[in-house]
Coordinates of C-alpha atoms in Angstrom, one line a residue:
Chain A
X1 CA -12.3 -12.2 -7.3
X2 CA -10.2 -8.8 -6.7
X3 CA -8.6 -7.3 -9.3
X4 CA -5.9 -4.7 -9.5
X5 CA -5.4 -2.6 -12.4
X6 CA -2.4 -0.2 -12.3
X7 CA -2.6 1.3 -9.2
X8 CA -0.6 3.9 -8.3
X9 CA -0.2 6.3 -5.2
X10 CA 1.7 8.9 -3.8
X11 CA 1.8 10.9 -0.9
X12 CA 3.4 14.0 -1.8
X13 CA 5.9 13.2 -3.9
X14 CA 7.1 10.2 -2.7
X15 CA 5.3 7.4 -5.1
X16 CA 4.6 4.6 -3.3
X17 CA 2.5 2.4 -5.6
X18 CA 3.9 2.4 -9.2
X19 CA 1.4 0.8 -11.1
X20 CA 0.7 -2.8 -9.8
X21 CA -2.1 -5.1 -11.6
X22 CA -2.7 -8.1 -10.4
X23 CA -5.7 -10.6 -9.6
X24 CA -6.4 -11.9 -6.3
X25 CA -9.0 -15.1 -7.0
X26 CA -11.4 -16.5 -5.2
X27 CA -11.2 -19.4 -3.2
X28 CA -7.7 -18.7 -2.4
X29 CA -5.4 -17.7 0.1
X30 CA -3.7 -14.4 -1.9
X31 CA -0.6 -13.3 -0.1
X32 CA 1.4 -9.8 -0.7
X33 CA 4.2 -10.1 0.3
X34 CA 7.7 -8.0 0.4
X35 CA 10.1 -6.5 2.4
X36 CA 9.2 -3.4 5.0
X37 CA 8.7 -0.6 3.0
X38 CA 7.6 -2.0 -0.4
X39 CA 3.9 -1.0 -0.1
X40 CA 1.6 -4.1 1.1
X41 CA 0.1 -2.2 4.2
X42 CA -0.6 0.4 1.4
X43 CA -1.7 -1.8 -1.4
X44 CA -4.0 -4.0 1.1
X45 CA -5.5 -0.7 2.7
X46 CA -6.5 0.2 -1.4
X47 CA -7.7 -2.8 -2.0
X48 CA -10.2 -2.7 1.1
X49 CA -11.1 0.8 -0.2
X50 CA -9.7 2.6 3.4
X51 CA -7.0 4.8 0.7
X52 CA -8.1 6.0 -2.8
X53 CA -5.7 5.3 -5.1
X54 CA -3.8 8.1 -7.4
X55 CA -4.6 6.6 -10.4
X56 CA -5.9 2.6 -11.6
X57 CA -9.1 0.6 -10.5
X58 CA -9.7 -2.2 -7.8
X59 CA -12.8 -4.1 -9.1
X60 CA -14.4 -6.6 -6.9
X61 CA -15.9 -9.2 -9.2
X62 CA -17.8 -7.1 -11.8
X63 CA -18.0 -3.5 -9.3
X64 CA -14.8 -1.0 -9.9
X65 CA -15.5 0.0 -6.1
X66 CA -12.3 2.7 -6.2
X67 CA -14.6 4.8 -8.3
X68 CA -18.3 4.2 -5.8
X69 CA -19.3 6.8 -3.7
X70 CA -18.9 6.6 0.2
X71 CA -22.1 5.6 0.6
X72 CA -21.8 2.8 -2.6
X73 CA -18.7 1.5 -0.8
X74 CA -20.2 1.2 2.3
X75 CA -22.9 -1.4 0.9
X76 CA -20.2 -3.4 -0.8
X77 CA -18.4 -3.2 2.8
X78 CA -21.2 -5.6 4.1
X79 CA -19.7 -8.0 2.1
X80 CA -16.1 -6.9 3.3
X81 CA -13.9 -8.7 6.5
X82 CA -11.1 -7.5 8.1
X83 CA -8.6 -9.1 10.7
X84 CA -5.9 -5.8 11.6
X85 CA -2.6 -6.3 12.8
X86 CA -3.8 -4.9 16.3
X87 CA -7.2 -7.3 16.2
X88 CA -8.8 -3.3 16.5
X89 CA -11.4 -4.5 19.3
X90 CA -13.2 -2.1 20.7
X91 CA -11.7 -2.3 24.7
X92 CA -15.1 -0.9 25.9
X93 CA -17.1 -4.0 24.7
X94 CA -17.2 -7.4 25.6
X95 CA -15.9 -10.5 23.2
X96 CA -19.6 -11.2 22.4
X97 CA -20.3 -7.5 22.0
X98 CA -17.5 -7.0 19.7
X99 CA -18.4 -10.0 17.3
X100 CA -22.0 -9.5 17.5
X101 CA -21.6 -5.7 16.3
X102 CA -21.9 -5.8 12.9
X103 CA -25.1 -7.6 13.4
X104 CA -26.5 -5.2 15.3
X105 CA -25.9 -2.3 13.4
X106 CA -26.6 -4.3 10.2
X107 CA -29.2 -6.4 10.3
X108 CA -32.7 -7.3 11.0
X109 CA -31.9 -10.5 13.1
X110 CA -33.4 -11.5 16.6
X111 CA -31.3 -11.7 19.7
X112 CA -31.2 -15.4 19.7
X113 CA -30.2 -15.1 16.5
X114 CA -27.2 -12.8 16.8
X115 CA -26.6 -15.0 20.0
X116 CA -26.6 -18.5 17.3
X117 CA -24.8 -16.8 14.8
X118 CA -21.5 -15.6 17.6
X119 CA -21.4 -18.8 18.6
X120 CA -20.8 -20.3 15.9
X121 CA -18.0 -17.9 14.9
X122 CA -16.4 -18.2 18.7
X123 CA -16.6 -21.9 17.9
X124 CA -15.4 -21.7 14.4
X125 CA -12.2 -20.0 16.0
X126 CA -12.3 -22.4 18.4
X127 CA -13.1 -19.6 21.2
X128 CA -15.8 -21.2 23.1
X129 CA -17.1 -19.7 26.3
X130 CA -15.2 -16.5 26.2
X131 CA -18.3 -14.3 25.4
X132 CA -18.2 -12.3 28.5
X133 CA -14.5 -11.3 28.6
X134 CA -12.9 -8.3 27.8
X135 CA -10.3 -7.8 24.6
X136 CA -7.7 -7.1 27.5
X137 CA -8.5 -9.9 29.2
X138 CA -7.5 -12.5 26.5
X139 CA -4.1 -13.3 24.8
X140 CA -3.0 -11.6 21.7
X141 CA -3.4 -15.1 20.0
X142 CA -6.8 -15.5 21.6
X143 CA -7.4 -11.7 20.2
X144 CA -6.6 -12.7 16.8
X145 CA -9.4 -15.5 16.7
X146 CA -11.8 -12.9 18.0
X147 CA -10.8 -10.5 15.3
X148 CA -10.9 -13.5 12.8
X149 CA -14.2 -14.5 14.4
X150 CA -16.0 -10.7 14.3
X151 CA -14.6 -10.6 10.4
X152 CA -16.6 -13.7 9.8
X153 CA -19.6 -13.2 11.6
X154 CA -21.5 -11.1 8.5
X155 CA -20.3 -13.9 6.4
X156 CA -18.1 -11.7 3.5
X157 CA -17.1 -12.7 0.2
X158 CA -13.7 -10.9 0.7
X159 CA -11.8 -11.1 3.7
X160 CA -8.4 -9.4 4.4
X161 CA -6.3 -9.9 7.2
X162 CA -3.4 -7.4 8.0
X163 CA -0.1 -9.1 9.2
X164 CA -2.5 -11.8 10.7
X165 CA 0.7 -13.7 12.5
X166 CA 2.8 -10.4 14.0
X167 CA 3.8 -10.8 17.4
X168 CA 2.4 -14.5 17.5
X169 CA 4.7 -17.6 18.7
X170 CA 5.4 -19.8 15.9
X171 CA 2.1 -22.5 17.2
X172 CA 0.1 -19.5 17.4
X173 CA 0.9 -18.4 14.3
X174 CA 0.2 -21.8 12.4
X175 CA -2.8 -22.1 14.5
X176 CA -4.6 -18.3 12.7
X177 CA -3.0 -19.8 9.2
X178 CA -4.7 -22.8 8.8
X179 CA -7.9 -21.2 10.8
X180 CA -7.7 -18.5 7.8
X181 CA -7.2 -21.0 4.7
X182 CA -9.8 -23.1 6.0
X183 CA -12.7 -20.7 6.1
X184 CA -11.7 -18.8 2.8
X185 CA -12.0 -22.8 0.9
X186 CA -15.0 -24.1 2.8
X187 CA -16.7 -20.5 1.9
X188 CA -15.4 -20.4 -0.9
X189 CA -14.3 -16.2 -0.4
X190 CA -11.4 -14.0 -1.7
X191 CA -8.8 -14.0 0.8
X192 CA -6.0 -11.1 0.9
X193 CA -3.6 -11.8 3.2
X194 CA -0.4 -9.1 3.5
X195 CA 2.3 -10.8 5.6
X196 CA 6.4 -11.1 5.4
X197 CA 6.1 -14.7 7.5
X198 CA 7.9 -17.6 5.4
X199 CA 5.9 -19.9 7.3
X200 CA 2.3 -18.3 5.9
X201 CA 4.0 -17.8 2.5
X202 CA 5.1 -21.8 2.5
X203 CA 2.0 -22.8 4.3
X204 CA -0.9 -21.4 2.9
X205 CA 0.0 -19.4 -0.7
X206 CA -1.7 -20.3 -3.2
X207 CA -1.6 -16.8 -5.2
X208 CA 1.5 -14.9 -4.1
X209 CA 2.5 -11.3 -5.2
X210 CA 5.9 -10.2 -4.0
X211 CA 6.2 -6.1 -4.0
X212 CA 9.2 -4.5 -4.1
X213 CA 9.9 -0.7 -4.2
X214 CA 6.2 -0.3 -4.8
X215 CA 6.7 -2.5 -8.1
X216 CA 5.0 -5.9 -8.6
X217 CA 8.3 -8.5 -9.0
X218 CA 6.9 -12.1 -9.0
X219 CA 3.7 -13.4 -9.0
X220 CA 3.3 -17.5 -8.5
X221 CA 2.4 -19.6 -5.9
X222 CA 3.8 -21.5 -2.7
X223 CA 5.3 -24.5 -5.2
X224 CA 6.9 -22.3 -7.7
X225 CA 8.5 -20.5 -4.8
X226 CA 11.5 -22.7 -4.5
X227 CA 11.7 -23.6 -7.9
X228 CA 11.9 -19.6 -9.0
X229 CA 14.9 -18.1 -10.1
X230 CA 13.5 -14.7 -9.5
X231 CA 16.9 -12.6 -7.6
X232 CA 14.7 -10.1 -5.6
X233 CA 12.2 -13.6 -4.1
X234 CA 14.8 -15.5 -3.3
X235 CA 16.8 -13.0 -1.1
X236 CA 13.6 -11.9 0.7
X237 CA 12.3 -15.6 1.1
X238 CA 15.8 -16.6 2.2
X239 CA 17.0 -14.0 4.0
X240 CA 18.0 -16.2 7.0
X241 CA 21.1 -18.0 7.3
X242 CA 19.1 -21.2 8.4
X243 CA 16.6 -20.8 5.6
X244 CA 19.3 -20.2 3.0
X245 CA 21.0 -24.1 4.4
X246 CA 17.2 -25.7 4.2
X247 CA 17.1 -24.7 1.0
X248 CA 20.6 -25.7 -0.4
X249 CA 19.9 -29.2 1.7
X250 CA 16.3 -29.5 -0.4
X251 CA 18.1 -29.0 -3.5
X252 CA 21.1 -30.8 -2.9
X253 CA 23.7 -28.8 -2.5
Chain B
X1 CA -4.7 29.0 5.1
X2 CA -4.1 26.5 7.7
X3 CA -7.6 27.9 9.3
X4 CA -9.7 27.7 6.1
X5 CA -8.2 24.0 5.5
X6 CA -9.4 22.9 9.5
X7 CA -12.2 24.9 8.8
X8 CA -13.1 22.9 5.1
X9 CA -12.4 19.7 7.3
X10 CA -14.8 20.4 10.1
X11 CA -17.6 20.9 8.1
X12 CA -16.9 18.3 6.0
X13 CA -17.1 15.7 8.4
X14 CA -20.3 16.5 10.1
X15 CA -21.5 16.9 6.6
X16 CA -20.8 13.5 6.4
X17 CA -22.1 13.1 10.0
X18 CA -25.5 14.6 9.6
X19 CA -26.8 11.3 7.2
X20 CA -29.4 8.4 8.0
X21 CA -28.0 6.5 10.7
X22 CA -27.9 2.8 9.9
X23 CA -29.5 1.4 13.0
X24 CA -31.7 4.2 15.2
X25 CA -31.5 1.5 17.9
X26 CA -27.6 1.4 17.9
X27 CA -27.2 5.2 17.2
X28 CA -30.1 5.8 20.3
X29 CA -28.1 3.3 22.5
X30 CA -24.8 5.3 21.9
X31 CA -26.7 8.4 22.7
X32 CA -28.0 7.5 26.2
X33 CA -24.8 6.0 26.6
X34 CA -23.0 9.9 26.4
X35 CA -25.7 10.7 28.2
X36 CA -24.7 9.2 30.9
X37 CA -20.8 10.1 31.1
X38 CA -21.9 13.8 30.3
X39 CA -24.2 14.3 32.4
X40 CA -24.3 12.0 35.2
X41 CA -20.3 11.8 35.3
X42 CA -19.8 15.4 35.3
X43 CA -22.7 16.8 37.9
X44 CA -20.6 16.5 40.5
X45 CA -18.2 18.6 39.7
X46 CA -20.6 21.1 37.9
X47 CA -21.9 21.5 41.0
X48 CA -18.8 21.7 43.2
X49 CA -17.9 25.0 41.1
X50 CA -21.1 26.5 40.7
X51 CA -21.7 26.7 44.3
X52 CA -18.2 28.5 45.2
X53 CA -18.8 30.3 42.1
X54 CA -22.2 31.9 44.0
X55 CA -21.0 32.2 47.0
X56 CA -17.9 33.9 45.6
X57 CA -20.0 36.3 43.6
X58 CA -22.3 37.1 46.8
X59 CA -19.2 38.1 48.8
X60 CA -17.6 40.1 46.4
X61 CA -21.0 42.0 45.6
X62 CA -21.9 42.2 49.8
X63 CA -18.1 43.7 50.0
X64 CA -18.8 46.0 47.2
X65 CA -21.8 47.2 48.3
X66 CA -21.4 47.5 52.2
X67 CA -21.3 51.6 52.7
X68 CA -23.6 52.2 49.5
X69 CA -26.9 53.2 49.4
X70 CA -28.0 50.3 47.4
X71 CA -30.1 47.9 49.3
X72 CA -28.8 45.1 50.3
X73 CA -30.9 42.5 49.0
X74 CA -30.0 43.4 45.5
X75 CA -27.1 40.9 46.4
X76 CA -29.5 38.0 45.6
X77 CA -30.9 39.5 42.6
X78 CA -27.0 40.0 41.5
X79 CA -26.2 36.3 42.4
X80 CA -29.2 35.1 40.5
X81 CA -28.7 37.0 36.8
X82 CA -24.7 36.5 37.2
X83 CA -25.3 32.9 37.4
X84 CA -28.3 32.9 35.0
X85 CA -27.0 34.6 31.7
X86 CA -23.2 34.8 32.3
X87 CA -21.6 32.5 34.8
X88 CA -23.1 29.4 34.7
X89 CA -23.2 28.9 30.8
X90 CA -19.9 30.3 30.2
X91 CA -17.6 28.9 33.2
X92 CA -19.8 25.1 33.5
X93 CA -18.6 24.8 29.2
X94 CA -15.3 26.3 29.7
X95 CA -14.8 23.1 32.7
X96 CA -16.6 21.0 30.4
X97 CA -14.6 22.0 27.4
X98 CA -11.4 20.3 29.6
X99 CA -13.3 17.6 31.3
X100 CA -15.8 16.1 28.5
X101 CA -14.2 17.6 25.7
X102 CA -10.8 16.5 26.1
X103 CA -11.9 13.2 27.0
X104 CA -13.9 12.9 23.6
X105 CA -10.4 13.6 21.6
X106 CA -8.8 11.4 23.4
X107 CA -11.5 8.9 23.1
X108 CA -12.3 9.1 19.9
X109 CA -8.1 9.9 19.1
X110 CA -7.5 6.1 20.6
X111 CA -10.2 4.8 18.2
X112 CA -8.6 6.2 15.2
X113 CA -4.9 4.7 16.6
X114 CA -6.1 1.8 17.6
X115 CA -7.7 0.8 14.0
X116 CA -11.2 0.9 15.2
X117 CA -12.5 3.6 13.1
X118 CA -10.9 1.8 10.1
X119 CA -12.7 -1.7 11.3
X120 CA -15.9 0.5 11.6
X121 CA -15.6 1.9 8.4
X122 CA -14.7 -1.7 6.6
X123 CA -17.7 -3.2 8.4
X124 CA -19.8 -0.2 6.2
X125 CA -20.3 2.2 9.2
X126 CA -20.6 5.9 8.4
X127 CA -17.9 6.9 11.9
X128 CA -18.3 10.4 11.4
X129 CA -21.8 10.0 12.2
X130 CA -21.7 6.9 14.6
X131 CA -18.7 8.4 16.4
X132 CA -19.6 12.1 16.8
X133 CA -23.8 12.6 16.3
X134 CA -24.9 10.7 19.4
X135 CA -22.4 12.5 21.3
X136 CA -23.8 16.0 19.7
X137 CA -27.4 15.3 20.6
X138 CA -26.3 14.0 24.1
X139 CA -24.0 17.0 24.9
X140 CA -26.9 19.3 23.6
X141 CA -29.3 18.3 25.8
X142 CA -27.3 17.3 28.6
X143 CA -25.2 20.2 28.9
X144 CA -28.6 22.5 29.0
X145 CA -29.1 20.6 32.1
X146 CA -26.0 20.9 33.5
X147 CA -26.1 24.5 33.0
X148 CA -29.9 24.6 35.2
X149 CA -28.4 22.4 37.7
X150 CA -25.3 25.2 37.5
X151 CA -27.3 28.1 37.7
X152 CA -29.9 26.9 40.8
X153 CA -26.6 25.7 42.9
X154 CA -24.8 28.9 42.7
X155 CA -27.7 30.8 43.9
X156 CA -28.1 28.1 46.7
X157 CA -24.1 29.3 47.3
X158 CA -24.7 33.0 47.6
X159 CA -27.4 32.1 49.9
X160 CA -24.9 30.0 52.1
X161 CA -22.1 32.4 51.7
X162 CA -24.5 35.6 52.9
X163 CA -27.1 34.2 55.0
X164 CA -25.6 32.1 57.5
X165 CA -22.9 34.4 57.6
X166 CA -25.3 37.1 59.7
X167 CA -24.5 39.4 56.5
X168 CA -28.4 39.2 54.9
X169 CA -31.4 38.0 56.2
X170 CA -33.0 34.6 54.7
X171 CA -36.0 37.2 53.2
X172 CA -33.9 39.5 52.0
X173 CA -31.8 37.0 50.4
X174 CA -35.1 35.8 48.5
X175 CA -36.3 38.7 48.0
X176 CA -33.6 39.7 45.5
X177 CA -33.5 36.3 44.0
X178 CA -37.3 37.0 42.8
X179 CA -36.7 40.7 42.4
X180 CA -36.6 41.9 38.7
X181 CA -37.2 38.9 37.1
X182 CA -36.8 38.5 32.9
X183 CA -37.8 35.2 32.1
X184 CA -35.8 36.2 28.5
X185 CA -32.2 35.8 30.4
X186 CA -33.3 32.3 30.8
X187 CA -33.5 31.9 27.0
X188 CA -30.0 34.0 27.2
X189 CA -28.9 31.0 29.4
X190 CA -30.0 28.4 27.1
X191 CA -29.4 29.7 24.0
X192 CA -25.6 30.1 25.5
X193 CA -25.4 26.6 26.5
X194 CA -26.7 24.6 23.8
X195 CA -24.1 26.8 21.7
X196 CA -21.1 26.1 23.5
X197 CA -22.4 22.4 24.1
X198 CA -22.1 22.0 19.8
X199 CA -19.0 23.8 20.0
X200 CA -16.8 21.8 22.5
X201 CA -18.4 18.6 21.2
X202 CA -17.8 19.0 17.6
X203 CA -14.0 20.8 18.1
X204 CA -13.5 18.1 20.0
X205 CA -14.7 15.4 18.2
X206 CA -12.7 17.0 15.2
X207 CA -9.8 17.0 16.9
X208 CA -9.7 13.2 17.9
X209 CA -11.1 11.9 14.5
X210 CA -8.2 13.0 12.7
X211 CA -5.2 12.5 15.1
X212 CA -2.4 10.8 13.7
X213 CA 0.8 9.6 14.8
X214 CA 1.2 8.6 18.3
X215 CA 0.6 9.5 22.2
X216 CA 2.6 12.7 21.7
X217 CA -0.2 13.9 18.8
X218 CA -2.6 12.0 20.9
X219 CA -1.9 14.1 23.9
X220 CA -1.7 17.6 21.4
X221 CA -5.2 16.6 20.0
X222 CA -6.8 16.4 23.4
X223 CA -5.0 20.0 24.6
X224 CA -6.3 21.8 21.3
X225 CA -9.7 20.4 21.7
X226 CA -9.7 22.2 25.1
X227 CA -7.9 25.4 24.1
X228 CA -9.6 26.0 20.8
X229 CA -13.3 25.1 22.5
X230 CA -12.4 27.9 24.9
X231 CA -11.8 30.5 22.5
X232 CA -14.8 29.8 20.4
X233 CA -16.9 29.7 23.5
X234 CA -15.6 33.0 24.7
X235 CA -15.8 34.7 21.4
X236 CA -19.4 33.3 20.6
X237 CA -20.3 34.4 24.6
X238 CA -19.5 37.7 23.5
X239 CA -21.5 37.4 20.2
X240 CA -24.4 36.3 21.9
X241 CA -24.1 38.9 24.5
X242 CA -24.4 41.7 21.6
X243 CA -27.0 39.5 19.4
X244 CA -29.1 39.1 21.9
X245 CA -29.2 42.3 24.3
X246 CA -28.9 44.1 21.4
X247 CA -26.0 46.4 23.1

């Protein structure tokens, strides 16, 4: 479990955070969601501990990490996944190289260990057989598995993922969802997921948090979505023409 | 202001830099792996100037001194401590400053644009010092090297510019290469490099880790790392000149 308490942050004196609490739980896919602008690249990038917030605490289970030490948060950070917008593969290294990194600055293992443990997150992502390629050489979809894949591979308790479906086709896009629900319910982990795509909010959130203007405005899940009166949900979930006449034809109208 | 901030930031992060690596085998790996693109990528080119940059010298000095009563083979002797404690430390850094340096910003500049630094930080990696140490210890022993290599080709340089020329004789020549020999410019020599080799590795470095925005900062980041490496090794070449010949 994550948990926010009042977090608040500025840069300069533009306030961009004003005070959200909120509890992301384990076992679930969390979303943050909100309109460009509101604060989820901010909020996520607190929550993972890469921005110190002005004022408020993120606790990870029973550990207020906004308050550690760089060198305390770095030992939590084992525990700690990340799939970024841009996949952030490092071009030099191979797909292998770039999952099997964290093992080998991190632990003890042996080579046919690391070598086990890779391919079972290439085949986790469905990626087998790609270990010697390049991040140029694979598809942006394809990059996101490896991304998801080299999150995985030290086997965190919380995983975020950063706009995990941006510039994905609409397959592609299901495809990293359900890849990304499924791993944080059969392990069980705290998954943050910061996205603005109806398809992920519908699809996979169980514990959504809608910003707006750097305020927390609705909190509920992916069911209470359509039944929610909330003003401010309703014209960011619906902003499309063709969503707005699904919904009136699932209500009735 | 502005300087003491940059200056406040600098020695934060190899503060930060200077701690217990995680892995030794990782951190030694990266090393070896600088190694390699600063020393072995740049030799050629190290080389390429060093030797015009003797030959140069040994014209200019046989121009000057033609019609004087000094002997001739003080050419080689000239060649040999113009190389040793001012030319080959000073001018091989200044070219390294744009080649290796500016390539380290820019490296290192990608990383931070590309997210990588982030995902290294998240995975619990300390990237001031996984980023930028390796690349310190390479460059400082490398760039020692370099400077040898430097110092031996530009001497081979004034020997190819003078002697095949008809202008000296091949003993003459070595004669002033051995002639007055200090073995403390040598330490001048090395105590020069390994200076400027911290200097345009860390400014560098510095200059890529906190780039922000995009290619346009990107390309701004990689020019100061070269221009602000050149005026810290030219003013520490002259403190180095007083500090250690005590003029």
């Amino acid at each position: 479990m994550i948990r926010a308490e009042n977090i608040k942050k500025s840069f300069g004196d533009a306030e961009v955070l004003k005070g959200i609490s909120h509890t992301f739980e384990t076992g679930k896919c969390n979303l943050i969601i909100g309109r460009s602008g509101a604060g989820k690249t901010v909020m996520l990038k607190i929550l993972v501990g890469l921005f110190q917030p002005t004022s408020g605490k993120v606790w990870y289970d029973d550990t207020a990490v906004s308050t550690l030490s760089k060198k305390e948060i770095r030992s939590i950070r084992m525990q700690v996944g990340m799939l970024f917008q841009g996949s952030a593969l490092f071009d030099s290294m191979t797909v292998e190289e770039n999952i099997r990194f964290p093992l080998d600055m991190f632990t003890n293992m042996t080579a046919k260990e690391k070598m086990m443990r890779v391919n079972n997150c290439l085949e986790r992502v469905q990626l087998e057989g790609v270990n010697g390629k390049y991040p140029s050489e694979t598809s942006g979809g394809m990059q996101k598995r490896i991304g998801i894949a080299r999150s995985i591979v030290m086997e965190p308790k919380y995983l975020f993922c950063d706009e995990p479906n941006s510039g994905l086709d609409p397959k592609t896009a299901l495809l990293i969802d359900e890849l990304i629900a499924d791993i944080t319910y059969e392990n069980n982990i705290t998954t943050v997921i910061n996205t603005h795509d109806m398809n992920s909010v519908m699809g996979i959130g169980d514990n959504i948090a809608l910003l707006h203007q750097g305020k927390l405005v609705w909190n509920g899940n992916k069911s209470e979505v359509m039944e929610s009166k909330d003003q401010l949900l309703q014209e960011f979930i619906f902003a499309s023409p063709f969503l707005q006449r699904l919904r009136d034809a699932a209500v009735g109208k | 202001m502005n300087i003491f901030y940059h200056l406040g930031r600098f020695l934060t992060l190899l503060g930060t830099g200077f701690t217990r690596p995680e892995n030794f085998r990782m951190y030694w790996k990266e090393t070896m792996r600088q190694m390699d693109d600063i020393g072995v990528g740049s030799v050629v080119i190290v080389a390429l100037i060093a030797i015009f940059m003797g030959a140069v010298a040994a014209l200019q000095f046989a121009y000057q001194l033609s019609g004087q009563l000094i002997p001739l083979y003080y050419i080689g002797y000239i060649v040999r401590d113009l190389a040793i404690i001012e030319s080959a430390p000073t001018i091989t850094c200044l070219v390294l400053a744009g080649k290796v340096g500016s390539n380290m910003a820019a490296e290192i500049g990608g990383m931070r644009q590309k997210e990588h630094i982030d995902a290294m930080e998240i995975m619990g990696v300390n990237t001031a010092s996984y980023l930028i140490i390796p690349k310190l210890i390479a460059a400082f022993v490398v760039i020692p090297l370099l400077v040898t290599i430097a110092a031996s080709v530009a001497m081979v340089g004034g020997y190819l510019a003078v002697v095949p020329t008809g202008y000296l004789t091949d003993s003459d020549y070595t004669r002033g290469l051995t002639a007055f020999f200090d073995e403390y410019n040598i330490f001048i020599m090395y105590v020069k490099s390994a200076t400027f080799a911290v200097i345009l590795t860390s400014v560098s470095c510095y200059q890529g880790y906190f780039v922000t925005g995009g290619s346009v900062e990107l390309g701004k980041a990689s020019t100061n790392a070269v221009v602000i490496s050149n005026i810290l090794i030219l003013l520490s070449d002259y403190l180095i000149a007083v500090l250690l010949t005590g003029y």
